[in-house]
XYZ file of C-alpha atoms in Angstrom:
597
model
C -53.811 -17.192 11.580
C -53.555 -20.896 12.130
C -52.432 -22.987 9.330
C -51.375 -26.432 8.678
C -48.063 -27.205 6.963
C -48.845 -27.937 3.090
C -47.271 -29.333 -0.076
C -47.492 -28.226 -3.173
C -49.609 -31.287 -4.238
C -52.081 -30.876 -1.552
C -55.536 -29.244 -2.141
C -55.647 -25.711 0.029
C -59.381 -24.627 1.638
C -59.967 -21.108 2.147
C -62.894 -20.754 4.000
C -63.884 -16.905 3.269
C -67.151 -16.801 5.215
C -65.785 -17.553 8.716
C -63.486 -14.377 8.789
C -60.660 -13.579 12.028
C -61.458 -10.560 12.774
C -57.920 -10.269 14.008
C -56.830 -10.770 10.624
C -59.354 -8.869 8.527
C -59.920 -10.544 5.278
C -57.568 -13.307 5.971
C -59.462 -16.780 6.860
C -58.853 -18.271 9.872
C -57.276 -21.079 8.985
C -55.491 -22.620 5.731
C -55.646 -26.375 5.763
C -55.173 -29.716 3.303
C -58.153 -30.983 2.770
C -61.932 -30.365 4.190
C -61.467 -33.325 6.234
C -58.951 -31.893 8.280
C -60.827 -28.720 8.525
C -63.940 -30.077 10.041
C -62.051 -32.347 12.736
C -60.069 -29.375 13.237
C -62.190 -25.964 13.428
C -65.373 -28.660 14.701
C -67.796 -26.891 11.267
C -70.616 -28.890 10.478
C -70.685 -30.490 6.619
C -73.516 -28.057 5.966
C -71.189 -25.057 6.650
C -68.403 -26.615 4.691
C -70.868 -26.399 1.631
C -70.334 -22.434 2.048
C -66.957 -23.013 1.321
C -65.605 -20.819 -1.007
C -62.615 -20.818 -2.398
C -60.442 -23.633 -3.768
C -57.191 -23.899 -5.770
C -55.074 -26.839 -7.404
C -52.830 -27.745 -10.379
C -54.869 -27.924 -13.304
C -54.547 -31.360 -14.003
C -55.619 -32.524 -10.327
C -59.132 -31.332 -10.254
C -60.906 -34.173 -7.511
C -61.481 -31.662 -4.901
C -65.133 -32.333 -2.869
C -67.242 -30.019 -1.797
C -70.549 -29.817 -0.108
C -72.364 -31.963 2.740
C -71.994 -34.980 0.717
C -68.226 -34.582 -0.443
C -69.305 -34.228 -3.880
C -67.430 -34.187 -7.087
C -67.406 -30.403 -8.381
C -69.446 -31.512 -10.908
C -72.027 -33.177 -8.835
C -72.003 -30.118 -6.365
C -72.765 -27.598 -9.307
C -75.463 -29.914 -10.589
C -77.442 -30.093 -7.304
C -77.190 -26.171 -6.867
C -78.219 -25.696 -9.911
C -81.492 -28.049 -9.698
C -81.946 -26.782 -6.192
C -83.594 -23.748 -7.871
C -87.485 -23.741 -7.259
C -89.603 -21.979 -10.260
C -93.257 -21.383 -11.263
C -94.725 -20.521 -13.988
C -95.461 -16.653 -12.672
C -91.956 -15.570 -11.301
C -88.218 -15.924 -13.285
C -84.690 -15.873 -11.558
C -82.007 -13.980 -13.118
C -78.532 -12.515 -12.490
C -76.716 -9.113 -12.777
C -75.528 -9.795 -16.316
C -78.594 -12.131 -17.623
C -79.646 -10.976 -20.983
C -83.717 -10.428 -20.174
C -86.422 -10.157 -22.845
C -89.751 -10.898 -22.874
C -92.372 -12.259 -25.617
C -95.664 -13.111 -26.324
C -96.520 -15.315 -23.630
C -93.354 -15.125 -21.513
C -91.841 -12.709 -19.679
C -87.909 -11.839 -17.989
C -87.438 -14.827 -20.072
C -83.176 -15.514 -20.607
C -80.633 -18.553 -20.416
C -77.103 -17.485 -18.615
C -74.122 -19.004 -19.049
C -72.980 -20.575 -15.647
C -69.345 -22.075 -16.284
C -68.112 -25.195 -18.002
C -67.580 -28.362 -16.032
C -63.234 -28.340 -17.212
C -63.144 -24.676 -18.981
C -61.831 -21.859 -17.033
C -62.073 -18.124 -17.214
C -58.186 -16.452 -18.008
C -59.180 -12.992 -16.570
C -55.445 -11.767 -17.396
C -54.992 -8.479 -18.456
C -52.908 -8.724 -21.617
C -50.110 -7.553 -22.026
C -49.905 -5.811 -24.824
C -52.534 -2.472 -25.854
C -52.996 -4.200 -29.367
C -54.211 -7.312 -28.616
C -58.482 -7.753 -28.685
C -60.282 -6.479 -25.230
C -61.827 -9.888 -24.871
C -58.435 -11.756 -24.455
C -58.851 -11.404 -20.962
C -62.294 -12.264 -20.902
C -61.646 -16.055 -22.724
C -63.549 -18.919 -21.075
C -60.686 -22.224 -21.837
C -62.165 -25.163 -22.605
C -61.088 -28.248 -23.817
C -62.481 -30.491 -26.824
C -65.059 -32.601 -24.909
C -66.801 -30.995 -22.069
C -69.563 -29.826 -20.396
C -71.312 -26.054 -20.584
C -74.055 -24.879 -17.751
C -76.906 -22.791 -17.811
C -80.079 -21.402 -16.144
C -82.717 -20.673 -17.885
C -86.257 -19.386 -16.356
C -88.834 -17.213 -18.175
C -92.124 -16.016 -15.861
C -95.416 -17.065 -18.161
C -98.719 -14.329 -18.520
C -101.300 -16.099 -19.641
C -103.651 -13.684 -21.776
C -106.946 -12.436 -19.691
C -110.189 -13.827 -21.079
C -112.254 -11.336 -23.394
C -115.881 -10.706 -23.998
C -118.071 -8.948 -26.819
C -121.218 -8.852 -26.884
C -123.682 -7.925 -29.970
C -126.975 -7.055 -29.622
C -128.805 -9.886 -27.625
C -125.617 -12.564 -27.660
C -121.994 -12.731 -25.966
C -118.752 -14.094 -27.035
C -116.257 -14.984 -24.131
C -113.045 -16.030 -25.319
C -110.872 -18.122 -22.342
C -107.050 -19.173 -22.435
C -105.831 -22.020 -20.891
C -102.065 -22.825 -20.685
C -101.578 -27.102 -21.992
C -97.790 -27.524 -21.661
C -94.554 -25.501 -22.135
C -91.157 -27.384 -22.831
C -87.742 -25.806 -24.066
C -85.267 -26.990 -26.328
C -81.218 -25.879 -25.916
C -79.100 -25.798 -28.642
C -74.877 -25.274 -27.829
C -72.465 -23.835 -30.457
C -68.688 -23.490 -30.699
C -67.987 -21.595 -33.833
C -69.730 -23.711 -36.801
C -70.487 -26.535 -34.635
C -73.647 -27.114 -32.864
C -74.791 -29.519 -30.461
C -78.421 -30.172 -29.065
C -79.487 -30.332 -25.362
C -80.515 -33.674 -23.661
C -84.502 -33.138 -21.767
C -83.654 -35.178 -19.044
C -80.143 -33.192 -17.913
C -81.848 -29.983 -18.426
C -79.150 -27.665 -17.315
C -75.918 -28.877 -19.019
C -75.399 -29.026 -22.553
C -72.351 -31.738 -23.354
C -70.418 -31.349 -26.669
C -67.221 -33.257 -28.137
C -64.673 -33.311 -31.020
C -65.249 -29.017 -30.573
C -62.884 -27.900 -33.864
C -61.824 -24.270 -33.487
C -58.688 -23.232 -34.596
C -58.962 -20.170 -32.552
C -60.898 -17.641 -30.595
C -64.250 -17.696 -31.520
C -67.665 -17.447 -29.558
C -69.725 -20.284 -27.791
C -73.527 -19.516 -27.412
C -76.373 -20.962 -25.901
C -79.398 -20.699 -27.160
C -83.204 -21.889 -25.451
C -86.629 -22.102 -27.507
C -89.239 -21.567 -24.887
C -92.736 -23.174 -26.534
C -96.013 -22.647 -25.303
C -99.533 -24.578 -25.829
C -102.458 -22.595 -25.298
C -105.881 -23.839 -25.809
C -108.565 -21.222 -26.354
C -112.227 -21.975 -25.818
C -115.431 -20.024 -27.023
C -118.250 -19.480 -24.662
C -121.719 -18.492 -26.577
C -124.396 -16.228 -23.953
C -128.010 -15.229 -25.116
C -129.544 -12.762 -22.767
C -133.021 -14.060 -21.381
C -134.693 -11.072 -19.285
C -132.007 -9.486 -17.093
C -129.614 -12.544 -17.079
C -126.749 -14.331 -19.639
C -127.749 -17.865 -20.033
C -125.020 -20.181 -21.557
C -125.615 -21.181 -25.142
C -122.816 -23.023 -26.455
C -119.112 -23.983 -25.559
C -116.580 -24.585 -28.333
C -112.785 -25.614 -28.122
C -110.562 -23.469 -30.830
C -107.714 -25.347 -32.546
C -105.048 -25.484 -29.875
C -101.988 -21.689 -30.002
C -98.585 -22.815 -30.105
C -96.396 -19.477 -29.306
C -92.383 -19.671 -28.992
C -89.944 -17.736 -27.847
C -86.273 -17.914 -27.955
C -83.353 -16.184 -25.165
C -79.212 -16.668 -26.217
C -76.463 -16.013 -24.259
C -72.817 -16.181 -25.482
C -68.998 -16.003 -23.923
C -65.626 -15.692 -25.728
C -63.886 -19.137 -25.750
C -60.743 -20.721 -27.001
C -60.641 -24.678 -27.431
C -57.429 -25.174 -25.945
C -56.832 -28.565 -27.711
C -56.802 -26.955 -30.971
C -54.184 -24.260 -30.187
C -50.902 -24.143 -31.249
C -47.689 -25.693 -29.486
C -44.459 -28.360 -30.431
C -42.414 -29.800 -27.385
C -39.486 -30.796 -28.734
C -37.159 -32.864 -26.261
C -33.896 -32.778 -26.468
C -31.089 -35.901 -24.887
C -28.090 -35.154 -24.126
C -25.383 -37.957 -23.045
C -22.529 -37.964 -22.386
C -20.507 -41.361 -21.099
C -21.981 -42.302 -17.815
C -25.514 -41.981 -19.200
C -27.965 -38.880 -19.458
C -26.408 -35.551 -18.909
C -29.240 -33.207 -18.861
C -32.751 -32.759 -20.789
C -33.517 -29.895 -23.059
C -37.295 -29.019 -23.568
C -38.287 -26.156 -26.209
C -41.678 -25.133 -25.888
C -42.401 -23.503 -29.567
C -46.280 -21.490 -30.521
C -47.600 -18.079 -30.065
C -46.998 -16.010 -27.087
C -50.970 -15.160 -26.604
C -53.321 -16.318 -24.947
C -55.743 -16.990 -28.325
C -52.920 -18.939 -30.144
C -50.669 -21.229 -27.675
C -51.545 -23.841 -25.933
C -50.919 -24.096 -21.957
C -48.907 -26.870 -20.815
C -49.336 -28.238 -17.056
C -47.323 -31.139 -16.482
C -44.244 -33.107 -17.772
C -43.738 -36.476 -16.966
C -40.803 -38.527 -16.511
C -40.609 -42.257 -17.913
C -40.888 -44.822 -15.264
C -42.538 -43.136 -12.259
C -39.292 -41.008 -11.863
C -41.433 -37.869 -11.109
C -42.835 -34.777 -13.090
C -42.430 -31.527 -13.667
C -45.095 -29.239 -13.197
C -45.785 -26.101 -14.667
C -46.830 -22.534 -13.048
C -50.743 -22.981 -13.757
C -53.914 -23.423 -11.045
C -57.217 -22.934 -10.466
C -59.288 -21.323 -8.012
C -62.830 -21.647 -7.683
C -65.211 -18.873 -6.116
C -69.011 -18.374 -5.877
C -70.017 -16.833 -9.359
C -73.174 -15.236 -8.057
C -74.216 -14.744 -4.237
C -77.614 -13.290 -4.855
C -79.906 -12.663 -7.716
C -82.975 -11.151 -8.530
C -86.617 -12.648 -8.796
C -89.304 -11.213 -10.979
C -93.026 -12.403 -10.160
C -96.402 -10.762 -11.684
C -98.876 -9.430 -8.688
C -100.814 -12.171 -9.083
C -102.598 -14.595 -11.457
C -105.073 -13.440 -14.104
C -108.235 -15.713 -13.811
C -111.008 -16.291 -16.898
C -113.068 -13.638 -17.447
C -117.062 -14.438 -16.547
C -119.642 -12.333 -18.634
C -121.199 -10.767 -15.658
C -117.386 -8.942 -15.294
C -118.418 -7.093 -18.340
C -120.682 -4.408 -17.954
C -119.798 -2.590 -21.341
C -119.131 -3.962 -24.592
C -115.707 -4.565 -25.632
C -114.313 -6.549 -28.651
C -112.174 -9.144 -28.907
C -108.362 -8.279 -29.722
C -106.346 -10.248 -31.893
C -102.735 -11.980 -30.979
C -100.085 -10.585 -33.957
C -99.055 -14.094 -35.169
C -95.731 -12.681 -36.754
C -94.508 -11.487 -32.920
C -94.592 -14.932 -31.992
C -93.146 -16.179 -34.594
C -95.526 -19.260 -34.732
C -98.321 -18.821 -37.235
C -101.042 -20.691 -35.769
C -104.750 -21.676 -35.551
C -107.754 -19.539 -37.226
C -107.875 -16.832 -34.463
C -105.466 -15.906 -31.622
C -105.792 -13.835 -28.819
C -103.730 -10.929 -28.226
C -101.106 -10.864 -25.184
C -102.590 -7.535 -23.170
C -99.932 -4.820 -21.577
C -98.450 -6.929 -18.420
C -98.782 -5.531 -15.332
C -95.946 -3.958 -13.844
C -93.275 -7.060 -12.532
C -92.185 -6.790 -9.131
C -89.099 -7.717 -8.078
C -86.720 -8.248 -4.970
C -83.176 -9.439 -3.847
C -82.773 -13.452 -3.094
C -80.182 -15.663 -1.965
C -79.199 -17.674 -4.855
C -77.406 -21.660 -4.414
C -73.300 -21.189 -4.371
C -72.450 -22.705 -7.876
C -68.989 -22.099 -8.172
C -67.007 -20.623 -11.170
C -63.358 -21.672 -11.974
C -61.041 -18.964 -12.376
C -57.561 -19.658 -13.857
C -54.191 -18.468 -11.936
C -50.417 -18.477 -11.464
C -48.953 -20.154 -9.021
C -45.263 -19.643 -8.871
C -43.061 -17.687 -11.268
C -41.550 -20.767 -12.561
C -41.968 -24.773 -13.374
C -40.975 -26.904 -10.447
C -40.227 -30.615 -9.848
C -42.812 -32.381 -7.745
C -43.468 -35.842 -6.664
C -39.814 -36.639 -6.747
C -38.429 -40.187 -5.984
C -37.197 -40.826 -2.921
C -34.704 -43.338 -3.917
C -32.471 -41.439 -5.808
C -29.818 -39.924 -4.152
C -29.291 -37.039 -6.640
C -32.910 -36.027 -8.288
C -33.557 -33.970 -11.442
C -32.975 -30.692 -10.967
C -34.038 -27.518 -13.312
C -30.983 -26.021 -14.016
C -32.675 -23.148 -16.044
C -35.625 -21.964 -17.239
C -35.834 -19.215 -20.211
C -39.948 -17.463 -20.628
C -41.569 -14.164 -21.476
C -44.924 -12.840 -20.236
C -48.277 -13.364 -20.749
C -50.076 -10.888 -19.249
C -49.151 -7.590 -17.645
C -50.382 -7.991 -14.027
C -51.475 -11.245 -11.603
C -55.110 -12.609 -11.860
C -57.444 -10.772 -9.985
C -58.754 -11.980 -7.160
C -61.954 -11.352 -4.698
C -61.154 -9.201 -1.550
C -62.026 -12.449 0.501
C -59.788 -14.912 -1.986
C -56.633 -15.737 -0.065
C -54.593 -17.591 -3.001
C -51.186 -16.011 -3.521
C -50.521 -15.025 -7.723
C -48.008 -14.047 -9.604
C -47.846 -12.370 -13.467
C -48.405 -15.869 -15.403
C -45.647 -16.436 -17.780
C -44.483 -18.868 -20.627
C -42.197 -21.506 -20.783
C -39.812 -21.467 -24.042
C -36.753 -23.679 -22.736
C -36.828 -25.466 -19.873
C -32.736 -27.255 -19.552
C -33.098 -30.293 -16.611
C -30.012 -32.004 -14.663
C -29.451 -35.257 -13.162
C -32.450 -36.773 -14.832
C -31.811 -40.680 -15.240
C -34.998 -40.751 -17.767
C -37.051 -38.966 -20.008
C -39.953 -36.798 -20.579
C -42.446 -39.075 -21.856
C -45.716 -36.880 -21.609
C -46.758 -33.737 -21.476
C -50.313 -32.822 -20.576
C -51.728 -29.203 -20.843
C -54.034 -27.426 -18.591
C -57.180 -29.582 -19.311
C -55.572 -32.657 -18.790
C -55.170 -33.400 -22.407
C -51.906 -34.853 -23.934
C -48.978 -33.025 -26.191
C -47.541 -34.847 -28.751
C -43.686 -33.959 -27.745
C -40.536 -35.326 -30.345
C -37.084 -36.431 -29.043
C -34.161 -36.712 -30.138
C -30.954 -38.133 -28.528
C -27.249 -36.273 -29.159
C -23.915 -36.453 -28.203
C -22.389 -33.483 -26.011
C -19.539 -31.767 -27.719
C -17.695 -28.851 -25.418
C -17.234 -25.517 -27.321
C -14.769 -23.154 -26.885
C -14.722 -19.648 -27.633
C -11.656 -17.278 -27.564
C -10.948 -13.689 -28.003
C -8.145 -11.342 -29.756
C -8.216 -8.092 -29.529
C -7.773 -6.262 -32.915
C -7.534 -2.497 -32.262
C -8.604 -0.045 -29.621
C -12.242 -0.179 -31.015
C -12.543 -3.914 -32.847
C -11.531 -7.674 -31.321
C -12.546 -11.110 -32.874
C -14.046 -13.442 -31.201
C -13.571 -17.649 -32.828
C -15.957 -20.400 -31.734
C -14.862 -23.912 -32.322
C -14.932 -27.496 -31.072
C -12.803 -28.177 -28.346
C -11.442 -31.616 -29.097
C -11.031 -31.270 -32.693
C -10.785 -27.258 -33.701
C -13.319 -27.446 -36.073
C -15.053 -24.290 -36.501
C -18.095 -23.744 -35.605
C -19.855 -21.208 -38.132
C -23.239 -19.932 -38.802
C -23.488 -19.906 -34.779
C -24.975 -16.700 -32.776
C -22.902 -14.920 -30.273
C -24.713 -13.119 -27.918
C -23.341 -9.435 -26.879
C -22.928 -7.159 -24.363
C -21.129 -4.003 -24.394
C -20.823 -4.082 -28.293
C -21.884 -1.561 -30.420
C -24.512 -4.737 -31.330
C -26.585 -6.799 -29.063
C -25.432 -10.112 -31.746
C -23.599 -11.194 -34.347
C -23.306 -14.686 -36.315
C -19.931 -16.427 -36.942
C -18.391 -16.956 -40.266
C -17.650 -20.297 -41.745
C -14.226 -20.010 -39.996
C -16.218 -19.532 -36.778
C -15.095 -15.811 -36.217
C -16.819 -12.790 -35.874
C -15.248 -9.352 -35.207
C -17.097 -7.187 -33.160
C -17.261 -3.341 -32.347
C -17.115 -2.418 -28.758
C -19.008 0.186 -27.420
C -17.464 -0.370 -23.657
C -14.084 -1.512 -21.880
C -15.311 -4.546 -21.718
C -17.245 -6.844 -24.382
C -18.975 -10.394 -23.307
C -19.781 -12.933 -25.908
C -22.141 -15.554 -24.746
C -22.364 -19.164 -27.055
C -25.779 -20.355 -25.456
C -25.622 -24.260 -26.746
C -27.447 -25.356 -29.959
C -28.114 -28.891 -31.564
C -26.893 -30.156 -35.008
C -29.741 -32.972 -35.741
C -27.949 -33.797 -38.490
C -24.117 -34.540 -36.845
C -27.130 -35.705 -33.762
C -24.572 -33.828 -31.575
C -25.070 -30.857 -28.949
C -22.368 -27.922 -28.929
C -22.771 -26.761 -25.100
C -22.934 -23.404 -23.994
C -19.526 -21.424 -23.273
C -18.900 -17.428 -22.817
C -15.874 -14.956 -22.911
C -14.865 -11.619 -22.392
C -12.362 -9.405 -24.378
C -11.306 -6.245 -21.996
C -9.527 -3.050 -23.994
C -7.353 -1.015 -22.100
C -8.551 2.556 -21.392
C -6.270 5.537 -23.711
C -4.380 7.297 -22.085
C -5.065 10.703 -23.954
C -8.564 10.267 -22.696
C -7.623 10.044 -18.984
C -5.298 12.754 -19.219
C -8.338 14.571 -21.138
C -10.844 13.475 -17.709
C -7.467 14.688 -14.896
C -7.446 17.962 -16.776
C -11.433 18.420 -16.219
C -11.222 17.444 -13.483
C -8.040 20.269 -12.319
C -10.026 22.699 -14.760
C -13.220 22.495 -11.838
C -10.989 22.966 -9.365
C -9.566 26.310 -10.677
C -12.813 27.608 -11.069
C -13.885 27.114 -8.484
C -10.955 28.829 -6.383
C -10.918 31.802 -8.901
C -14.488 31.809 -7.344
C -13.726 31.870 -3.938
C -10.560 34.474 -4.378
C -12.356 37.423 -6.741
C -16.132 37.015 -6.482
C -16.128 36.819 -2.322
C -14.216 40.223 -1.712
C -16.024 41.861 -4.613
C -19.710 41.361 -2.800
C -17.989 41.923 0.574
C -16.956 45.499 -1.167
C -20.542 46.106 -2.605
C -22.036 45.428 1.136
C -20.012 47.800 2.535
C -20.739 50.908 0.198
C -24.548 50.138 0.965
C-alpha cells in the first residue's frame, strides 16, 4: 500500500472503490487531501466524486468532495436534486417507511442525515441503558435535516353508466400536486421552505435530552372531474353535454423519525484550574464534570490555549460513507387513459371515492380510487449522498498545532477517563479508518503551559462555558507509623508549615479498604490486608485558602511473623515426608502384589 506521510490535522481520503487486490480491502493509497490524490494516482474529478470515505476532527469539517470540490453540504444537495421523478414511479430505500393513499402510491419521506449531526453507533456499555443509545443521530442547536420524499400518483380510470337511452362518463384529470414538510425536535416544530425542497433548517432546538426528531410531508392533490352526457341516436352515442364538477382536493401524509440528542443542551462544567508557583504557571488542571452517557453529557472536541499558544484536542472524528448505494423504484405498467363510451359495452355504475380515506371532504361527488394494478419494481443505482458517522480516534486527548517557538511546549502530564461504550464504532468492510473504544475525559492535568485554556468547543463546533480559578501550589507530605502487626497510621500535612491537612481522601492499596478520609489532625489509621500498604494523596484545591495541596504517596511495609513462616517451613517439610513415606511403603507393596499375580 502506498501512502503519504500525514498529520494529525490533515484530512485522510480513503478511496474504497479502487481496491489493491494485493491488499484485499485495503485502498490503494492513503493520502492528504484529494488534490494530492488526483496528481498522484492520475483519477479523473468524476471518479473522485465516488469517493467514499472521509474522516476529521469534529470541529474541522471543510473537506470537498465531488467534480467541483464542493462543500459537503453542496455535494449532498446536488445528489440529492440529481434524482429524476414522475408522477407514475417513486424511489425508495431499504428502510423507507412506504404507504400508499387515495391518489398516491409507495408514497414516504426518509430521513437522509443532518448537514452537522452525526450518527454515535456505539454499543453502550452498560445492558441497562435504552437500545436506541446507540442508534442517536447528534445534532447541534441550529442545523440542517435532509430528506427524500417521492410518492408514484394513480389517477382514477374514467367511468361510464348508462340508463336506458343516455350515458354518463365521468373523466379525472390531475391539476397540480405540491407537498408541504413540517420538522420537529421534541415540542418544537419548524416548517419546510418550497424553494429548498429537500432540507428542512431549524434553530434555537430546546431539548434537554433524548427525544425524537420527525419529519413529516403532506402530499396534496387537485383533481378536476368532468361529466360527459351521450344520447344514443340509432346504433351510435352522440355527445350531449359536457360539464366541469367542482374541482377534488385529496391529501396524503408519509413521517419518518430518528432518535436524536441536541448536543448543546446536554450536560457538562469545565472547570480550569491555575496553578503557580514562582516563575509563573506550573501546570493546568481541567475537570470535565456531567453524566457518563451518551443521552446526558456533552462531547467536548477542542481546548484552546490563550494567545495562539496551541490546543488540545480531544479523541473525537468523523467519517463519512455512502448511506445508500442502490435503491428500489416502483412504477405502475403504464398510464390509465379516459375512458370513451364506445369502451363500454355493458352497463356499469359509477363508484363513489370514500371522502373520510382521504381525509379531505370535498366537492358534491367524488370518484372512487379503483384496486391499482400490481407495481413493478427493480434495483437502481441511487446518487452517493454521504452519511456522517461519529468515531474515536486515539485513546486519549493530544496537543496539536503546537508553537514552534517555545522551546519547552505544554505537555499532558495525565489524563484520568472511563468508558463510553463497550466496543469501537463499527465500520464498513471497505472503511479503512483505525478506532478505538471512545472514552471520557474527567481530568485532564497539563505541564509547561505558559497560558491558559480560554475555550473549549464540543463536537459541533459550539462553545463551553469553562470557569477558572488561579491557586497557589502548596507541597504535601504524607508519613507513615506503623501501629501493630495488623494497623499503621498514616498523617497528611503541609510541608512548610505542619498544618494538618484533614477531611482529605487517601487512596489504598493493600488495606483491608480501598479509602479512607483523614481526621482533623490529618491521620487516618488503616487496616492492612497485605505486607505492604500504599496510600496515595492525589492533589485537591481549597478555593477558599485559593491554594492547591499537590499530590504525594507513601508506603508502610510490616514485617512478616515469624510463627507464620515457621508454620509455611513445616508444610512445606510435612510434603516432603509424604511424599518419601510414598516412595518407601507404597512402591514395594504393588511390586509384591505383581508378583503373586
Amino acid at each position: 500500500m502506498s501512502t503519504a506521510e500525514t498529520t494529525a490535522n490533515d484530512t485522510d481520503v480513503f478511496i474504497s472503490d479502487k481496491p489493491d487486490p494485493e491488499a484485499g480491502s485495503v485502498p490503494p493509497f492513503v493520502l492528504p487531501d484529494l488534490e494530492d490524490v488526483d496528481e498522484e494516482e492520475n483519477i479523473s474529478v468524476a471518479e473522485l466524486s465516488q469517493t467514499r470515505d472521509f474522516s476529521y476532527s469534529t470541529t474541522q469539517p471543510p473537506y470537498q468532495v465531488g467534480p467541483d470540490q464542493q462543500t459537503l453540504q453542496e455535494y449532498r444537495l446536488e445528489q440529492l436534486e440529481s434524482i429524476e421523478r414522475n408522477e407514475s414511479t417513486s424511489l425508495w430505500f431499504p428502510d423507507s417507511e412506504r404507504s400508499n393513499g387515495t391518489l398516491v402510491t409507495d408514497a414516504h419521506v426518509t430521513i437522509l442525515g443532518t448537514e452537522e449531526g452525526t450518527q454515535t453507533r456505539l454499543e453502550s456499555k452498560a445492558d441497562d441503558q435504552e437500545d436506541n443509545e446507540s442508534e442517536l443521530l447528534l445534532v447541534p442547536r441550529d442545523g440542517t435535516v435532509y430528506t427524500h420524499l417521492d410518492y408514484s400518483t394513480r389517477i382514477p380510470e374514467g367511468t361510464c353508466t348508462t340508463t336506458n337511452e343516455t350515458r354518463t362518463c365521468l373523466n379525472v384529470t390531475l391539476l397540480d400536486q405540491e407537498t408541504d414538510r413540517t420538522l420537529e425536535i421534541g415540542s418544537q416544530s419548524w416548517s419546510g421552505d418550497p424553494e429548498t425542497p429537500h432540507q428542512l433548517d431549524y434553530a434555537d432546538a430546546n431539548a434537554s435530552g433524548a427525544t425524537t426528531l420527525e419529519v413529516e410531508a403532506t402530499i396534496t392533490s387537485r383533481l378536476a372531474v368532468q361529466e360527459t352526457t351521450y344520447v344514443r341516436e340509432g346504433t351510435d352515442w352522440m355527445l350531449s353535454n359536457t360539464t366541469d364538477n367542482e374541482t377534488l382536493e385529496l391529501s396524503h401524509t408519509v413521517q419518518d423519525e430518528a432518535p436524536v440528542v441536541v448536543t448543546t443542551n446536554q450536560e457538562l462544567s469545565i472547570e480550569q484550574t491555575i496553578i503557580e508557583s514562582d516563575d509563573g504557571i506550573d501546570r493546568l488542571i481541567l475537570e470535565f464534570d456531567g453524566p457518563e452517557t451518551l443521552h446526558d453529557r456533552r462531547l467536548w472536541s477542542t481546548a484552546t490555549f490563550e494567545e495562539g499558544a496551541g490546543k488540545i484536542e480531544n479523541i473525537w472524528g468523523v467519517y463519512s460513507q455512502r448511506q445508500y448505494e442502490t435503491a428500489t423504484q416502483g412504477h405502475r405498467p403504464g398510464d390509465e387513459l379516459p375512458i370513451s363510451p364506445d369502451q363500454i359495452e355493458s352497463e356499469t355504475t359509477v363508484p363513489v371515492l370514500n371522502a373520510a380515506s382521504s381525509g379531505v371532504s370535498t366537492g358534491n361527488e367524488t370518484l372512487k380510487q379503483q384496486p391499482a394494478p400490481a407495481t413493478q419494481q427493480e434495483t437502481v443505482p441511487f446518487p452517493n449522498t454521504l452519511e456522517k458517522q461519529l468515531v474515536a480516534q486515539r485513546e486519549d486527548p493530544t496537543l496539536e498545532g503546537e508553537p514552534t517557538n517555545l522551546v519547552n511546549p505544554p505537555e499532558l502530564a495525565s489524563s484520568n477517563s472511563f468508558s463510553f461504550a463497550s466496543e469501537p464504532a463499527p465500520h464498513d468492510e471497505d472503511v479503512n479508518l483505525s478506532s478505538v473504544e471512545p472514552r471520557g475525559q474527567t481530568t485532564l492535568t497539563i505541564t509547561n503551559a505558559e497560558q491558559p485554556i480560554t475555550e473549549v468547543r464540543d463536537i459541533h463546533g459550539d462553545p463551553i462555558p469553562v470557569s477558572t480559578q488561579t491557586v497557589q501550589e502548596r507541597a504535601a507530605q504524607l508519613e507513615t507509623e506503623i501501629l501493630n502487626d495488623t494497623h499503621t497510621e498514616f498523617h497528611l500535612f503541609v510541608e512548610d508549615t505542619g498544618e494538618a491537612l484533614g477531611n482529605k481522601t487517601l487512596w489504598l492499596h493493600g488495606a483491608a479498604q480501598g479509602q479512607v478520609t483523614t481526621d482533623s489532625d490529618g491521620t487516618a489509621v488503616v487496616e492492612r490486608s497485605d505486607l505492604y500498604v500504599r496510600a496515595s494523596f492525589t492533589g485537591e484545591t481549597d478555593p477558599a485558602e485559593e491554594v492547591y495541596y499537590s499530590p504525594v504517596e507513601t508506603q508502610a511495609t510490616f514485617q512478616p511473623e515469624a510463627f507464620n513462616i515457621y508454620q509455611l517451613l513445616m508444610s512445606f517439610t510435612g510434603a516432603f515426608v509424604s511424599i518419601i513415606a510414598f516412595v518407601i511403603l507404597y512402591i514395594p507393596f504393588a511390586y509384591m502384589r505383581g508378583a503373586n499375580k
